[in-house]
PDB file of C-alpha atoms and ligand atoms in Angstrom:
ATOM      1  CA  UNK A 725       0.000   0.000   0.000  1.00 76.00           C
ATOM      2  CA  UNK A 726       1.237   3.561  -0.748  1.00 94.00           C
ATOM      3  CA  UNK A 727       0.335   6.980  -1.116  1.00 97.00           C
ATOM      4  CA  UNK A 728       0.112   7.845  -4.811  1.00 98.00           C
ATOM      5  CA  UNK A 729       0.517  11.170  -6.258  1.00 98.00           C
ATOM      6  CA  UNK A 730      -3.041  12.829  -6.863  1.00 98.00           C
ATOM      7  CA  UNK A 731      -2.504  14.767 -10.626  1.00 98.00           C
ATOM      8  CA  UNK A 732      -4.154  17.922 -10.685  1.00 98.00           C
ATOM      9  CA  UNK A 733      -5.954  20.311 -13.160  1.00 98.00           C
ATOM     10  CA  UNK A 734      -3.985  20.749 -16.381  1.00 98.00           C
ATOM     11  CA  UNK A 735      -2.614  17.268 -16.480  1.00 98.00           C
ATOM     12  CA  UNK A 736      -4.548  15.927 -19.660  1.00 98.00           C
ATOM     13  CA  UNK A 737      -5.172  12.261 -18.638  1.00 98.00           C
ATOM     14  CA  UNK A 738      -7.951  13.933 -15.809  1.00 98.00           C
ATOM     15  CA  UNK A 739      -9.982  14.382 -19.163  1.00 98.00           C
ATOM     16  CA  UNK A 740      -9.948  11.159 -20.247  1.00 98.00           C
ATOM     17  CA  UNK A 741     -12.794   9.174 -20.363  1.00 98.00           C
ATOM     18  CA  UNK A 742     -11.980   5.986 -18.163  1.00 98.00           C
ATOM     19  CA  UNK A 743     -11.710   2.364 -19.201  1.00 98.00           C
ATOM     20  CA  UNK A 744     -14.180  -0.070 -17.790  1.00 98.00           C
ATOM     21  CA  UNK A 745     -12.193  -2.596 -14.798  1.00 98.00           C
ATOM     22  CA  UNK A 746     -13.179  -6.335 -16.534  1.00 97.00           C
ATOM     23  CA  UNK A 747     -10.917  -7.871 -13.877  1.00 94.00           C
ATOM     24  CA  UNK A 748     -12.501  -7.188 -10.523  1.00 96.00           C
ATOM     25  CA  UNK A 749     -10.799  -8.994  -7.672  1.00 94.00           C
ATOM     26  CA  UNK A 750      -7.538  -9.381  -8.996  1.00 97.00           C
ATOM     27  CA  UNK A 751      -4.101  -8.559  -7.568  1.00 97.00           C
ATOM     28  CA  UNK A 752      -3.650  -5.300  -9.127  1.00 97.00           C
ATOM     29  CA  UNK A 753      -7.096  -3.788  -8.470  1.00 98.00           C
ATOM     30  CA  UNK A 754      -6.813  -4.443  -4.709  1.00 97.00           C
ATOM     31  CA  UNK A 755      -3.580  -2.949  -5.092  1.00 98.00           C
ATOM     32  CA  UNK A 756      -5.264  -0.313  -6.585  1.00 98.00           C
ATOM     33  CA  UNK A 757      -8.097   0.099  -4.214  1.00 98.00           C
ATOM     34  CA  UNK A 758      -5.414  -0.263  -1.070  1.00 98.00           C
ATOM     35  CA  UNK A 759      -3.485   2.450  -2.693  1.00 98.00           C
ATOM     36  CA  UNK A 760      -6.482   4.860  -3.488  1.00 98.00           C
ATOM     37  CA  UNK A 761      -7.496   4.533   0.060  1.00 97.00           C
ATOM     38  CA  UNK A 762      -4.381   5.671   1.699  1.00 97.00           C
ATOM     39  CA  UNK A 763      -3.817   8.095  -0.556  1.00 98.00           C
ATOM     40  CA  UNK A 764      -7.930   9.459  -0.131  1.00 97.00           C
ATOM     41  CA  UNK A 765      -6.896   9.243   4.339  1.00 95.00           C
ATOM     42  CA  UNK A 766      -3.434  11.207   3.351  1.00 96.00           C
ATOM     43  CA  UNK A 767      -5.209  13.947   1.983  1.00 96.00           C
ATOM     44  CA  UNK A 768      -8.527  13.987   3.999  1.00 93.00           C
ATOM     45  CA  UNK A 769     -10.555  13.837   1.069  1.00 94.00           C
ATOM     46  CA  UNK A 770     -14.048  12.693   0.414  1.00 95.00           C
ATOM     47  CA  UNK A 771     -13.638  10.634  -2.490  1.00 97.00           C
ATOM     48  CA  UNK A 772     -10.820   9.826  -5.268  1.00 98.00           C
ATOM     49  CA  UNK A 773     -11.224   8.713  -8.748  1.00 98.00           C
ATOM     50  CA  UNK A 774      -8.741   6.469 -10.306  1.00 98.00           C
ATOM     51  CA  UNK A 775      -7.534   9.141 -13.233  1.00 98.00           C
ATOM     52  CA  UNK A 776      -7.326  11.202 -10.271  1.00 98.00           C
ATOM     53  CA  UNK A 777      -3.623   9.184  -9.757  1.00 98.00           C
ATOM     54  CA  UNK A 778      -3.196   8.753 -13.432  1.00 98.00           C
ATOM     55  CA  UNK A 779      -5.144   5.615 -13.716  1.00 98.00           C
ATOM     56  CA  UNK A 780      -7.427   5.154 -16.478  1.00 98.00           C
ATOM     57  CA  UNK A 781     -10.516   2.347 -15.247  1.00 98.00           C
ATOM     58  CA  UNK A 782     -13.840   3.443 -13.657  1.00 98.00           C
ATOM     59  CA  UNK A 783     -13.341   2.606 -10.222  1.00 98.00           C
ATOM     60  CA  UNK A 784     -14.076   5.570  -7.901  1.00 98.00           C
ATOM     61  CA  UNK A 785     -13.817   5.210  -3.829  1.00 98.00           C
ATOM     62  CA  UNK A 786     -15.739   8.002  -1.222  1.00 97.00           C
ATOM     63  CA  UNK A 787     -16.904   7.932   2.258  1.00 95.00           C
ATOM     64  CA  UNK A 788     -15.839   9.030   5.632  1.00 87.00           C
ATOM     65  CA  UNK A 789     -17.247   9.211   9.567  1.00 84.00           C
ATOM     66  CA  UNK A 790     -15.553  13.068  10.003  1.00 84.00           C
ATOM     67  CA  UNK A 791     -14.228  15.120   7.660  1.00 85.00           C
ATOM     68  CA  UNK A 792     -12.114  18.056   8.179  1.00 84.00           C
ATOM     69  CA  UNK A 793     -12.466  19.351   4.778  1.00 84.00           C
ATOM     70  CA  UNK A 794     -16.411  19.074   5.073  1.00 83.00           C
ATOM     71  CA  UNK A 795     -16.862  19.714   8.491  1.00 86.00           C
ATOM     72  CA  UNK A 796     -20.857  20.083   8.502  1.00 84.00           C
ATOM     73  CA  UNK A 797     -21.540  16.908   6.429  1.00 85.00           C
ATOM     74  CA  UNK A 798     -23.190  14.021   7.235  1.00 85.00           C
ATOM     75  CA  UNK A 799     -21.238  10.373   7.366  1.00 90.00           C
ATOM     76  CA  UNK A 800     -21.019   8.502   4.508  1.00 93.00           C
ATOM     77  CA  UNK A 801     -20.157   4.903   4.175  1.00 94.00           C
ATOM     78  CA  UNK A 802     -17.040   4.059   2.657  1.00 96.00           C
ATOM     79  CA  UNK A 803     -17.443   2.910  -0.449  1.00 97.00           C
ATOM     80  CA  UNK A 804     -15.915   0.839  -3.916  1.00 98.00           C
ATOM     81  CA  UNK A 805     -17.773   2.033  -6.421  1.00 98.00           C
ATOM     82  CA  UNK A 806     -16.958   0.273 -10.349  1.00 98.00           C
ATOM     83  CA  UNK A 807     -17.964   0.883 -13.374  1.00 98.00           C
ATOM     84  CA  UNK A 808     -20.688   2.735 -12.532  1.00 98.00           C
ATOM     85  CA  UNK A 809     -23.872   4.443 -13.248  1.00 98.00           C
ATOM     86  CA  UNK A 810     -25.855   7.486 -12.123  1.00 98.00           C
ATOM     87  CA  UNK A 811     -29.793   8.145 -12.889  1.00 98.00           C
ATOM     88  CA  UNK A 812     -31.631  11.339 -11.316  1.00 98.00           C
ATOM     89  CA  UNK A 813     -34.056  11.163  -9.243  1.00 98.00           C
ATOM     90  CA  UNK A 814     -34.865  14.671  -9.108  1.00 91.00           C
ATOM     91  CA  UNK A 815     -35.869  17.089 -11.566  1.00 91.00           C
ATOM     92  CA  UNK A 816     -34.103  20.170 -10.453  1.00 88.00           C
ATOM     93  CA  UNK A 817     -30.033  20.719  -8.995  1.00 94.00           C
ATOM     94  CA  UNK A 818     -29.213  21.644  -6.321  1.00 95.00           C
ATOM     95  CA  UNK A 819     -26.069  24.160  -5.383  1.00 97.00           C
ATOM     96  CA  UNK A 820     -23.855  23.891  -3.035  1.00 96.00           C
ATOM     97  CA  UNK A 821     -19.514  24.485  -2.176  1.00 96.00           C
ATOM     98  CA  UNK A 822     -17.047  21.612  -4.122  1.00 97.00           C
ATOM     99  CA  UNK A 823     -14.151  21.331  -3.276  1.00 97.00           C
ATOM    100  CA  UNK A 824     -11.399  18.766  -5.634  1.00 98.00           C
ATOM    101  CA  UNK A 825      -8.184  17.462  -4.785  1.00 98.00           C
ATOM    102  CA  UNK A 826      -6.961  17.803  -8.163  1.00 98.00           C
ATOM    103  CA  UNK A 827      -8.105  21.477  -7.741  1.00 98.00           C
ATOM    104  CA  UNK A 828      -6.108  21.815  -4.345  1.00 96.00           C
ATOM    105  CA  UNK A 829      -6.927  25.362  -2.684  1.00 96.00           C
ATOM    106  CA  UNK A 830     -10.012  26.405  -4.024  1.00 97.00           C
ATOM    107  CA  UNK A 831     -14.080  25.793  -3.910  1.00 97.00           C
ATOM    108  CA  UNK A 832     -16.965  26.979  -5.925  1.00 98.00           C
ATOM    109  CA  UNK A 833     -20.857  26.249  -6.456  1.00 98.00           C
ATOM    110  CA  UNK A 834     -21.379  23.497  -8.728  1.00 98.00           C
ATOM    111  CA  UNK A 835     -25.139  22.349  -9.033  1.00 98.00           C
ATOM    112  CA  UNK A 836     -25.543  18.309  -9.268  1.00 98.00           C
ATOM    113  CA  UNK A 837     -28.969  16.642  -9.065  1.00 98.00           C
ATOM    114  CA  UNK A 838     -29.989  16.482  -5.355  1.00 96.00           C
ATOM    115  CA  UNK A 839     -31.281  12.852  -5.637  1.00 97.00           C
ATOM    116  CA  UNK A 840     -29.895  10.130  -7.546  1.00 98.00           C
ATOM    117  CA  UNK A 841     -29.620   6.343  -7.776  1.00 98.00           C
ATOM    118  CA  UNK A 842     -26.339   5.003  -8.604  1.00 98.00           C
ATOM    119  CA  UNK A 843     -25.484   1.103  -9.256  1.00 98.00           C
ATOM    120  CA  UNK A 844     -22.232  -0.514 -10.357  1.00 98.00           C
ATOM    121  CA  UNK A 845     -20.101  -3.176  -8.769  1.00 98.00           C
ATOM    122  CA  UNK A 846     -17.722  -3.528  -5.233  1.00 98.00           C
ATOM    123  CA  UNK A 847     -14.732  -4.568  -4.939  1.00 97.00           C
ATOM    124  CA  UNK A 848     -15.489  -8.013  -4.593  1.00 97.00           C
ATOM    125  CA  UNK A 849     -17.671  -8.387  -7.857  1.00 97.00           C
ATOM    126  CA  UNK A 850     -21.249  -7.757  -5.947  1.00 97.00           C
ATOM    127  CA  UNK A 851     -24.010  -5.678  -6.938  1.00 98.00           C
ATOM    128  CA  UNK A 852     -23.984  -1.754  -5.643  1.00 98.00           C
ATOM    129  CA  UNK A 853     -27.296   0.039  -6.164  1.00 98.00           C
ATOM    130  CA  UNK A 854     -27.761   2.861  -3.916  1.00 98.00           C
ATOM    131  CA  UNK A 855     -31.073   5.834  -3.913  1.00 98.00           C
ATOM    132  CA  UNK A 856     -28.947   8.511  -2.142  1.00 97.00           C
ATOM    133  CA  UNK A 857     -29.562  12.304  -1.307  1.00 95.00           C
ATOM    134  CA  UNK A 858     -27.454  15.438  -0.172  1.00 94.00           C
ATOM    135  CA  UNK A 859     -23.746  15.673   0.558  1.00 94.00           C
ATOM    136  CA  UNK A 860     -24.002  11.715  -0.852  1.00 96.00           C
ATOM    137  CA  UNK A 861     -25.409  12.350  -3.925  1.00 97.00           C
ATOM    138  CA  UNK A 862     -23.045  15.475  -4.770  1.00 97.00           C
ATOM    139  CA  UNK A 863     -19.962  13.456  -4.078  1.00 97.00           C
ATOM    140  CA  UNK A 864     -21.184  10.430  -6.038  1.00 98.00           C
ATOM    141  CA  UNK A 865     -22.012  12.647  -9.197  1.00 98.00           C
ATOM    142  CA  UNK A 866     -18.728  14.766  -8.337  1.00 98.00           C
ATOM    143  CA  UNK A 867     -16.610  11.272  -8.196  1.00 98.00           C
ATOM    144  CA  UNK A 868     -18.115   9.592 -11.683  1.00 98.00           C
ATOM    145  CA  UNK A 869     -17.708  13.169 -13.545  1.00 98.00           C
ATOM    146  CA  UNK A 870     -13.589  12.155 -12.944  1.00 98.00           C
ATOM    147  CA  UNK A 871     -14.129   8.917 -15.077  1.00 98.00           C
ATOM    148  CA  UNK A 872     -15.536  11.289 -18.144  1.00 98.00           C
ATOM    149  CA  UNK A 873     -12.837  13.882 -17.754  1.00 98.00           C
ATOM    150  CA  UNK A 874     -14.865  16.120 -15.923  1.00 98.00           C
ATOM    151  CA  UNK A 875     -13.822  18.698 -13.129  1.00 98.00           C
ATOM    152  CA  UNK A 876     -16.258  20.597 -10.941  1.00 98.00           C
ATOM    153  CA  UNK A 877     -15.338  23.866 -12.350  1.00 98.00           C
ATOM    154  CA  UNK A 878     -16.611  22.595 -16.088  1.00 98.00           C
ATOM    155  CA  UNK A 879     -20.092  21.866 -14.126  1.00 98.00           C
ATOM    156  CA  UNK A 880     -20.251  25.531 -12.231  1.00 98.00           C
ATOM    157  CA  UNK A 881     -23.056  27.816 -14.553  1.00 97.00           C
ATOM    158  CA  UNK A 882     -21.243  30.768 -12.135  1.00 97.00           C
ATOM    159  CA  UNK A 883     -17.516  30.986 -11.919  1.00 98.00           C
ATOM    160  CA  UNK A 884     -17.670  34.370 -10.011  1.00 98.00           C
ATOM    161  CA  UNK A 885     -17.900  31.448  -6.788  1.00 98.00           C
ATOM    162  CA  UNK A 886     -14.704  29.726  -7.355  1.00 98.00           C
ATOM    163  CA  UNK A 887     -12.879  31.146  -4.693  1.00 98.00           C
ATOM    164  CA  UNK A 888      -9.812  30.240  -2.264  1.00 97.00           C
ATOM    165  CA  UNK A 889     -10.611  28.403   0.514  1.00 95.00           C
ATOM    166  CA  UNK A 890      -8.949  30.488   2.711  1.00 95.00           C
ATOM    167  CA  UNK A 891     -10.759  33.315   1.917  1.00 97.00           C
ATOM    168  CA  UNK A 892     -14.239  31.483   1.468  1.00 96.00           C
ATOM    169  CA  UNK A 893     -13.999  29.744   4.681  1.00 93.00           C
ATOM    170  CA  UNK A 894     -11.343  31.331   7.188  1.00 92.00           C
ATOM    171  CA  UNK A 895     -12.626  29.207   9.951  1.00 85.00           C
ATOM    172  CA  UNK A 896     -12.427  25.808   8.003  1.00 80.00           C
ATOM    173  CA  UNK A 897      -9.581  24.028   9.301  1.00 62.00           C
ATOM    174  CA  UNK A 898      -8.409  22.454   5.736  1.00 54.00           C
ATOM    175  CA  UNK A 899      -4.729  22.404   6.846  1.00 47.00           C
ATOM    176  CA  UNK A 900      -2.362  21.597   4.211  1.00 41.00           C
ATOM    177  CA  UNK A 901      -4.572  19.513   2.734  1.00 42.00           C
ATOM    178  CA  UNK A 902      -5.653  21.058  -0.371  1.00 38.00           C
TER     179      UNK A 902
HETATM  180 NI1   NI B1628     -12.477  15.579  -7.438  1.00 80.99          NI
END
């Protein structure tokens, strides 16, 4: 297990639309998975994508009890998430603050669907179909927009938000995190 280098905005293969994994449970996607994890902890993020350390398959990992970086949101279980699929639930978006560790230092509103469904495979080949909601759904929709080359700030409909986090938030304790 290691901590991998997270790439960050400008680095073309973030705009890559991922490979599907066809060999779930094999050596080198639970080295994979090991190493996305450690490196997710390192940086106290939400979620990580694998393009998001230069690896081009759909498998995207998220969840956390406590997060420093998102302070007010709720818990979400930690989760493998592969090849998968999002549906809305919801006819409208929702906005709220994004942060991305390939966009270390800054946040803006990005509007995602506020309910979804999203299905897809765990890391040991079994079924994943989830109707989630709030903080949940934005980080699952923010996580599978990595595996079509997408960054928050190509979803954000006002860019006069992206901001600094230190000036956005003063009393968020991101550290050197981002
Ligand atoms: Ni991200």
């Amino acid at each position: 297990m290691a901590i991998r280098e997270i790439l960050k905005m400008g680095d073309p293969r973030l705009l890559r639309v991922a490979k599907k994994v066809t060999d779930v449970g094999t050596p080198e996607i639970e080295a994979l998975i090991a190493d996305m994890f450690d490196t997710m902890h390192a940086a106290n993020g939400a979620g990580l994508a694998a393009p998001q350390i230069g690896v081009d398959l759909q498998l995207v990992i998220f969840g956390f009890k406590q997060n420093t970086r998102y302070p007010d949101a709720p818990q979400i279980p930690e989760t493998v998430l592969i090849n998968p699929t999002i549906t809305p639930l919801a006819d409208e978006a929702d906005e709220a603050w994004e942060g991305c560790l390939s966009v270390p230092g800054l946040r803006g509103l990005v509007p995602r669907w506020s309910k979804v469904r999203y299905e897809g495979i765990d890391q040991f080949g079994q079924a994943i179909s989830r109707e989630v909601d709030a903080f949940h759904a934005r980080v699952v929709q923010h996580e599978c927009d990595h595996l079509q080359g997408v960054l928050y700030p190509m979803r954000m409909t006002d860019l006069s938000t992206l901001g600094y986090v230190e000036v956005l938030f003063p009393d968020l304790d991101a550290g050197d995190d981002e």
